[in-house]
Amino acid sequence: MLEEVGKPLPMEPDQRQRVDDAYQRHGVCALFSFFRPLSGRRAVHVTEQRTNEDVARQMQRLVDEAFPEAEVIRVVLDSLNVYTPALAYQAFLPEEARQLTRRWKFHFTSKRGSWLNMVERECSIPSRQRLGRRLMERASARQRREAWMQARNTARSTVEWRVTAANAWRKFHRFDPK
């Protein structure tokens, strides 16, 4: 959470508002982003931190709220170290943890190919749309993310996937298993 130290210079004709680089830090927050690229649906949750318990609670939301009828939920994840079924046992009673982990199927992006991750592309959009302005409170971050998410969901905005399997094999031929 960042606070401006100085006042921005006002806008003038043909010139944007100018903001100083200096800021005062007031803590951090974690953003959990979930994206269904084919349907253009997403969810973003703001928490105070990113612990195993926080991750487990977010995964529980997938099971209980987003996909209550699904037998298996396939989740593509980045290569962070917190994603293992064991995290459920740190946050929930053993029976509930077992029920949750039976439904999760994790797929990890490779460390060298994380640029392929559509969620990363989706998460970069708010910054490009200037929604990532300095916020001093988590409530402001939640409100701004919620408004952005609702607008994107209403528009059913998807990520255009431009890489075909043939193009990928041409570019990364050294990884071809043949």
PDB file of N, CA and C in Angstrom, residues 53-114:
ATOM      1  N   GLU A  53      -2.351 -20.992   4.320  1.00  0.00           N
ATOM      2  CA  GLU A  53      -3.764 -20.957   4.712  1.00  0.00           C
ATOM      3  C   GLU A  53      -4.569 -20.044   3.791  1.00  0.00           C
ATOM      4  N   ASP A  54      -4.003 -18.907   3.398  1.00  0.00           N
ATOM      5  CA  ASP A  54      -4.691 -18.013   2.466  1.00  0.00           C
ATOM      6  C   ASP A  54      -4.943 -18.709   1.132  1.00  0.00           C
ATOM      7  N   VAL A  55      -3.937 -19.421   0.640  1.00  0.00           N
ATOM      8  CA  VAL A  55      -4.087 -20.145  -0.621  1.00  0.00           C
ATOM      9  C   VAL A  55      -5.161 -21.214  -0.473  1.00  0.00           C
ATOM     10  N   ALA A  56      -5.138 -21.953   0.632  1.00  0.00           N
ATOM     11  CA  ALA A  56      -6.130 -23.002   0.859  1.00  0.00           C
ATOM     12  C   ALA A  56      -7.544 -22.426   0.883  1.00  0.00           C
ATOM     13  N   ARG A  57      -7.719 -21.302   1.519  1.00  0.00           N
ATOM     14  CA  ARG A  57      -9.052 -20.672   1.588  1.00  0.00           C
ATOM     15  C   ARG A  57      -9.522 -20.225   0.197  1.00  0.00           C
ATOM     16  N   GLN A  58      -8.594 -19.723  -0.609  1.00  0.00           N
ATOM     17  CA  GLN A  58      -8.964 -19.334  -1.972  1.00  0.00           C
ATOM     18  C   GLN A  58      -9.331 -20.566  -2.805  1.00  0.00           C
ATOM     19  N   MET A  59      -8.590 -21.639  -2.627  1.00  0.00           N
ATOM     20  CA  MET A  59      -8.911 -22.876  -3.342  1.00  0.00           C
ATOM     21  C   MET A  59     -10.255 -23.436  -2.879  1.00  0.00           C
ATOM     22  N   GLN A  60     -10.557 -23.275  -1.603  1.00  0.00           N
ATOM     23  CA  GLN A  60     -11.852 -23.702  -1.086  1.00  0.00           C
ATOM     24  C   GLN A  60     -12.975 -22.912  -1.771  1.00  0.00           C
ATOM     25  N   ARG A  61     -12.744 -21.639  -2.026  1.00  0.00           N
ATOM     26  CA  ARG A  61     -13.745 -20.827  -2.733  1.00  0.00           C
ATOM     27  C   ARG A  61     -14.037 -21.398  -4.110  1.00  0.00           C
ATOM     28  N   LEU A  62     -12.986 -21.884  -4.785  1.00  0.00           N
ATOM     29  CA  LEU A  62     -13.210 -22.502  -6.098  1.00  0.00           C
ATOM     30  C   LEU A  62     -14.169 -23.679  -5.982  1.00  0.00           C
ATOM     31  N   VAL A  63     -13.952 -24.497  -4.965  1.00  0.00           N
ATOM     32  CA  VAL A  63     -14.778 -25.683  -4.779  1.00  0.00           C
ATOM     33  C   VAL A  63     -16.192 -25.311  -4.344  1.00  0.00           C
ATOM     34  N   ASP A  64     -16.316 -24.478  -3.336  1.00  0.00           N
ATOM     35  CA  ASP A  64     -17.613 -24.185  -2.732  1.00  0.00           C
ATOM     36  C   ASP A  64     -18.454 -23.179  -3.511  1.00  0.00           C
ATOM     37  N   GLU A  65     -17.811 -22.173  -4.120  1.00  0.00           N
ATOM     38  CA  GLU A  65     -18.561 -21.092  -4.751  1.00  0.00           C
ATOM     39  C   GLU A  65     -18.536 -21.133  -6.277  1.00  0.00           C
ATOM     40  N   ALA A  66     -17.357 -21.294  -6.846  1.00  0.00           N
ATOM     41  CA  ALA A  66     -17.239 -21.198  -8.305  1.00  0.00           C
ATOM     42  C   ALA A  66     -17.683 -22.474  -9.016  1.00  0.00           C
ATOM     43  N   PHE A  67     -17.306 -23.626  -8.469  1.00  0.00           N
ATOM     44  CA  PHE A  67     -17.587 -24.895  -9.145  1.00  0.00           C
ATOM     45  C   PHE A  67     -18.136 -25.941  -8.175  1.00  0.00           C
ATOM     46  N   PRO A  68     -19.244 -25.670  -7.513  1.00  0.00           N
ATOM     47  CA  PRO A  68     -19.742 -26.625  -6.518  1.00  0.00           C
ATOM     48  C   PRO A  68     -20.165 -27.972  -7.111  1.00  0.00           C
ATOM     49  N   GLU A  69     -20.534 -27.999  -8.385  1.00  0.00           N
ATOM     50  CA  GLU A  69     -21.004 -29.236  -9.014  1.00  0.00           C
ATOM     51  C   GLU A  69     -19.878 -30.032  -9.681  1.00  0.00           C
ATOM     52  N   ALA A  70     -18.714 -29.432  -9.841  1.00  0.00           N
ATOM     53  CA  ALA A  70     -17.622 -30.096 -10.561  1.00  0.00           C
ATOM     54  C   ALA A  70     -17.032 -31.227  -9.738  1.00  0.00           C
ATOM     55  N   GLU A  71     -16.765 -32.346 -10.404  1.00  0.00           N
ATOM     56  CA  GLU A  71     -16.103 -33.464  -9.732  1.00  0.00           C
ATOM     57  C   GLU A  71     -14.620 -33.173  -9.551  1.00  0.00           C
ATOM     58  N   VAL A  72     -14.006 -32.604 -10.598  1.00  0.00           N
ATOM     59  CA  VAL A  72     -12.579 -32.262 -10.568  1.00  0.00           C
ATOM     60  C   VAL A  72     -12.432 -30.845 -11.079  1.00  0.00           C
ATOM     61  N   ILE A  73     -11.591 -30.070 -10.410  1.00  0.00           N
ATOM     62  CA  ILE A  73     -11.304 -28.707 -10.834  1.00  0.00           C
ATOM     63  C   ILE A  73      -9.835 -28.658 -11.235  1.00  0.00           C
ATOM     64  N   ARG A  74      -9.596 -28.463 -12.531  1.00  0.00           N
ATOM     65  CA  ARG A  74      -8.229 -28.384 -13.031  1.00  0.00           C
ATOM     66  C   ARG A  74      -7.768 -26.926 -12.925  1.00  0.00           C
ATOM     67  N   VAL A  75      -6.683 -26.739 -12.203  1.00  0.00           N
ATOM     68  CA  VAL A  75      -6.192 -25.401 -11.920  1.00  0.00           C
ATOM     69  C   VAL A  75      -4.777 -25.279 -12.459  1.00  0.00           C
ATOM     70  N   VAL A  76      -4.584 -24.310 -13.378  1.00  0.00           N
ATOM     71  CA  VAL A  76      -3.248 -24.044 -13.907  1.00  0.00           C
ATOM     72  C   VAL A  76      -2.628 -22.981 -13.010  1.00  0.00           C
ATOM     73  N   LEU A  77      -1.456 -23.297 -12.479  1.00  0.00           N
ATOM     74  CA  LEU A  77      -0.805 -22.433 -11.489  1.00  0.00           C
ATOM     75  C   LEU A  77       0.575 -22.006 -11.947  1.00  0.00           C
ATOM     76  N   ASP A  78       1.028 -20.908 -11.381  1.00  0.00           N
ATOM     77  CA  ASP A  78       2.407 -20.528 -11.634  1.00  0.00           C
ATOM     78  C   ASP A  78       3.310 -21.433 -10.793  1.00  0.00           C
ATOM     79  N   SER A  79       4.574 -21.196 -10.842  1.00  0.00           N
ATOM     80  CA  SER A  79       5.517 -22.118 -10.215  1.00  0.00           C
ATOM     81  C   SER A  79       5.884 -21.723  -8.781  1.00  0.00           C
ATOM     82  N   LEU A  80       5.029 -20.981  -8.109  1.00  0.00           N
ATOM     83  CA  LEU A  80       5.310 -20.650  -6.709  1.00  0.00           C
ATOM     84  C   LEU A  80       5.286 -21.918  -5.860  1.00  0.00           C
ATOM     85  N   ASN A  81       5.947 -21.865  -4.751  1.00  0.00           N
ATOM     86  CA  ASN A  81       6.144 -23.065  -3.945  1.00  0.00           C
ATOM     87  C   ASN A  81       5.007 -23.394  -2.991  1.00  0.00           C
ATOM     88  N   VAL A  82       3.951 -22.629  -2.933  1.00  0.00           N
ATOM     89  CA  VAL A  82       2.919 -22.871  -1.922  1.00  0.00           C
ATOM     90  C   VAL A  82       1.815 -23.810  -2.375  1.00  0.00           C
ATOM     91  N   TYR A  83       1.819 -24.241  -3.618  1.00  0.00           N
ATOM     92  CA  TYR A  83       0.703 -25.022  -4.123  1.00  0.00           C
ATOM     93  C   TYR A  83       0.949 -26.524  -4.015  1.00  0.00           C
ATOM     94  N   THR A  84       0.533 -27.108  -2.934  1.00  0.00           N
ATOM     95  CA  THR A  84       0.545 -28.557  -2.779  1.00  0.00           C
ATOM     96  C   THR A  84      -0.734 -28.932  -2.046  1.00  0.00           C
ATOM     97  N   PRO A  85      -1.213 -30.146  -2.228  1.00  0.00           N
ATOM     98  CA  PRO A  85      -2.410 -30.556  -1.482  1.00  0.00           C
ATOM     99  C   PRO A  85      -2.226 -30.446   0.034  1.00  0.00           C
ATOM    100  N   ALA A  86      -0.995 -30.503   0.498  1.00  0.00           N
ATOM    101  CA  ALA A  86      -0.745 -30.421   1.946  1.00  0.00           C
ATOM    102  C   ALA A  86      -1.228 -29.106   2.543  1.00  0.00           C
ATOM    103  N   LEU A  87      -1.306 -28.051   1.746  1.00  0.00           N
ATOM    104  CA  LEU A  87      -1.747 -26.776   2.298  1.00  0.00           C
ATOM    105  C   LEU A  87      -3.161 -26.854   2.844  1.00  0.00           C
ATOM    106  N   ALA A  88      -4.001 -27.726   2.289  1.00  0.00           N
ATOM    107  CA  ALA A  88      -5.372 -27.882   2.794  1.00  0.00           C
ATOM    108  C   ALA A  88      -5.372 -28.429   4.212  1.00  0.00           C
ATOM    109  N   TYR A  89      -4.427 -29.306   4.499  1.00  0.00           N
ATOM    110  CA  TYR A  89      -4.371 -29.911   5.839  1.00  0.00           C
ATOM    111  C   TYR A  89      -3.862 -28.935   6.891  1.00  0.00           C
ATOM    112  N   GLN A  90      -3.205 -27.867   6.444  1.00  0.00           N
ATOM    113  CA  GLN A  90      -2.771 -26.826   7.383  1.00  0.00           C
ATOM    114  C   GLN A  90      -3.920 -25.884   7.735  1.00  0.00           C
ATOM    115  N   ALA A  91      -4.920 -25.805   6.859  1.00  0.00           N
ATOM    116  CA  ALA A  91      -5.994 -24.839   7.048  1.00  0.00           C
ATOM    117  C   ALA A  91      -7.306 -25.458   7.537  1.00  0.00           C
ATOM    118  N   PHE A  92      -7.516 -26.742   7.254  1.00  0.00           N
ATOM    119  CA  PHE A  92      -8.807 -27.367   7.542  1.00  0.00           C
ATOM    120  C   PHE A  92      -8.641 -28.661   8.330  1.00  0.00           C
ATOM    121  N   LEU A  93      -9.745 -29.126   8.886  1.00  0.00           N
ATOM    122  CA  LEU A  93      -9.743 -30.426   9.551  1.00  0.00           C
ATOM    123  C   LEU A  93      -9.474 -31.501   8.508  1.00  0.00           C
ATOM    124  N   PRO A  94      -8.884 -32.630   8.900  1.00  0.00           N
ATOM    125  CA  PRO A  94      -8.484 -33.655   7.920  1.00  0.00           C
ATOM    126  C   PRO A  94      -9.594 -34.096   6.958  1.00  0.00           C
ATOM    127  N   GLU A  95     -10.808 -34.291   7.438  1.00  0.00           N
ATOM    128  CA  GLU A  95     -11.881 -34.752   6.561  1.00  0.00           C
ATOM    129  C   GLU A  95     -12.222 -33.703   5.498  1.00  0.00           C
ATOM    130  N   GLU A  96     -12.310 -32.440   5.902  1.00  0.00           N
ATOM    131  CA  GLU A  96     -12.596 -31.376   4.940  1.00  0.00           C
ATOM    132  C   GLU A  96     -11.437 -31.209   3.960  1.00  0.00           C
ATOM    133  N   ALA A  97     -10.216 -31.291   4.454  1.00  0.00           N
ATOM    134  CA  ALA A  97      -9.042 -31.193   3.585  1.00  0.00           C
ATOM    135  C   ALA A  97      -9.049 -32.317   2.551  1.00  0.00           C
ATOM    136  N   ARG A  98      -9.383 -33.515   2.976  1.00  0.00           N
ATOM    137  CA  ARG A  98      -9.431 -34.660   2.057  1.00  0.00           C
ATOM    138  C   ARG A  98     -10.494 -34.433   0.979  1.00  0.00           C
ATOM    139  N   GLN A  99     -11.662 -33.925   1.371  1.00  0.00           N
ATOM    140  CA  GLN A  99     -12.735 -33.647   0.418  1.00  0.00           C
ATOM    141  C   GLN A  99     -12.284 -32.612  -0.628  1.00  0.00           C
ATOM    142  N   LEU A 100     -11.582 -31.586  -0.176  1.00  0.00           N
ATOM    143  CA  LEU A 100     -11.112 -30.546  -1.094  1.00  0.00           C
ATOM    144  C   LEU A 100     -10.038 -31.071  -2.044  1.00  0.00           C
ATOM    145  N   THR A 101      -9.039 -31.737  -1.491  1.00  0.00           N
ATOM    146  CA  THR A 101      -7.896 -32.150  -2.323  1.00  0.00           C
ATOM    147  C   THR A 101      -8.275 -33.213  -3.341  1.00  0.00           C
ATOM    148  N   ARG A 102      -9.326 -33.953  -3.100  1.00  0.00           N
ATOM    149  CA  ARG A 102      -9.784 -34.933  -4.090  1.00  0.00           C
ATOM    150  C   ARG A 102     -10.307 -34.244  -5.346  1.00  0.00           C
ATOM    151  N   ARG A 103     -10.714 -33.011  -5.212  1.00  0.00           N
ATOM    152  CA  ARG A 103     -11.301 -32.299  -6.347  1.00  0.00           C
ATOM    153  C   ARG A 103     -10.309 -31.403  -7.074  1.00  0.00           C
ATOM    154  N   TRP A 104      -9.157 -31.112  -6.474  1.00  0.00           N
ATOM    155  CA  TRP A 104      -8.164 -30.255  -7.110  1.00  0.00           C
ATOM    156  C   TRP A 104      -7.247 -31.078  -7.997  1.00  0.00           C
ATOM    157  N   LYS A 105      -6.989 -30.591  -9.176  1.00  0.00           N
ATOM    158  CA  LYS A 105      -5.981 -31.180 -10.053  1.00  0.00           C
ATOM    159  C   LYS A 105      -5.088 -30.022 -10.501  1.00  0.00           C
ATOM    160  N   PHE A 106      -3.870 -29.966  -9.941  1.00  0.00           N
ATOM    161  CA  PHE A 106      -2.962 -28.854 -10.223  1.00  0.00           C
ATOM    162  C   PHE A 106      -2.140 -29.142 -11.477  1.00  0.00           C
ATOM    163  N   HIS A 107      -2.005 -28.113 -12.307  1.00  0.00           N
ATOM    164  CA  HIS A 107      -1.122 -28.132 -13.470  1.00  0.00           C
ATOM    165  C   HIS A 107      -0.240 -26.892 -13.343  1.00  0.00           C
ATOM    166  N   PHE A 108       1.053 -27.086 -13.373  1.00  0.00           N
ATOM    167  CA  PHE A 108       1.984 -25.968 -13.173  1.00  0.00           C
ATOM    168  C   PHE A 108       2.569 -25.508 -14.497  1.00  0.00           C
ATOM    169  N   THR A 109       2.724 -24.194 -14.652  1.00  0.00           N
ATOM    170  CA  THR A 109       3.427 -23.679 -15.819  1.00  0.00           C
ATOM    171  C   THR A 109       4.914 -23.912 -15.574  1.00  0.00           C
ATOM    172  N   SER A 110       5.647 -24.106 -16.646  1.00  0.00           N
ATOM    173  CA  SER A 110       7.080 -24.333 -16.472  1.00  0.00           C
ATOM    174  C   SER A 110       7.751 -23.039 -16.049  1.00  0.00           C
ATOM    175  N   LYS A 111       8.861 -23.158 -15.361  1.00  0.00           N
ATOM    176  CA  LYS A 111       9.574 -21.969 -14.894  1.00  0.00           C
ATOM    177  C   LYS A 111      10.064 -21.132 -16.066  1.00  0.00           C
ATOM    178  N   ARG A 112      10.452 -21.781 -17.138  1.00  0.00           N
ATOM    179  CA  ARG A 112      10.967 -21.044 -18.288  1.00  0.00           C
ATOM    180  C   ARG A 112       9.858 -20.577 -19.217  1.00  0.00           C
ATOM    181  N   GLY A 113       8.672 -21.105 -19.051  1.00  0.00           N
ATOM    182  CA  GLY A 113       7.573 -20.737 -19.938  1.00  0.00           C
ATOM    183  C   GLY A 113       6.458 -20.006 -19.230  1.00  0.00           C
ATOM    184  N   SER A 114       6.770 -19.376 -18.096  1.00  0.00           N
ATOM    185  CA  SER A 114       5.702 -18.715 -17.354  1.00  0.00           C
ATOM    186  C   SER A 114       5.078 -17.576 -18.147  1.00  0.00           C
TER     187      SER A 114
END
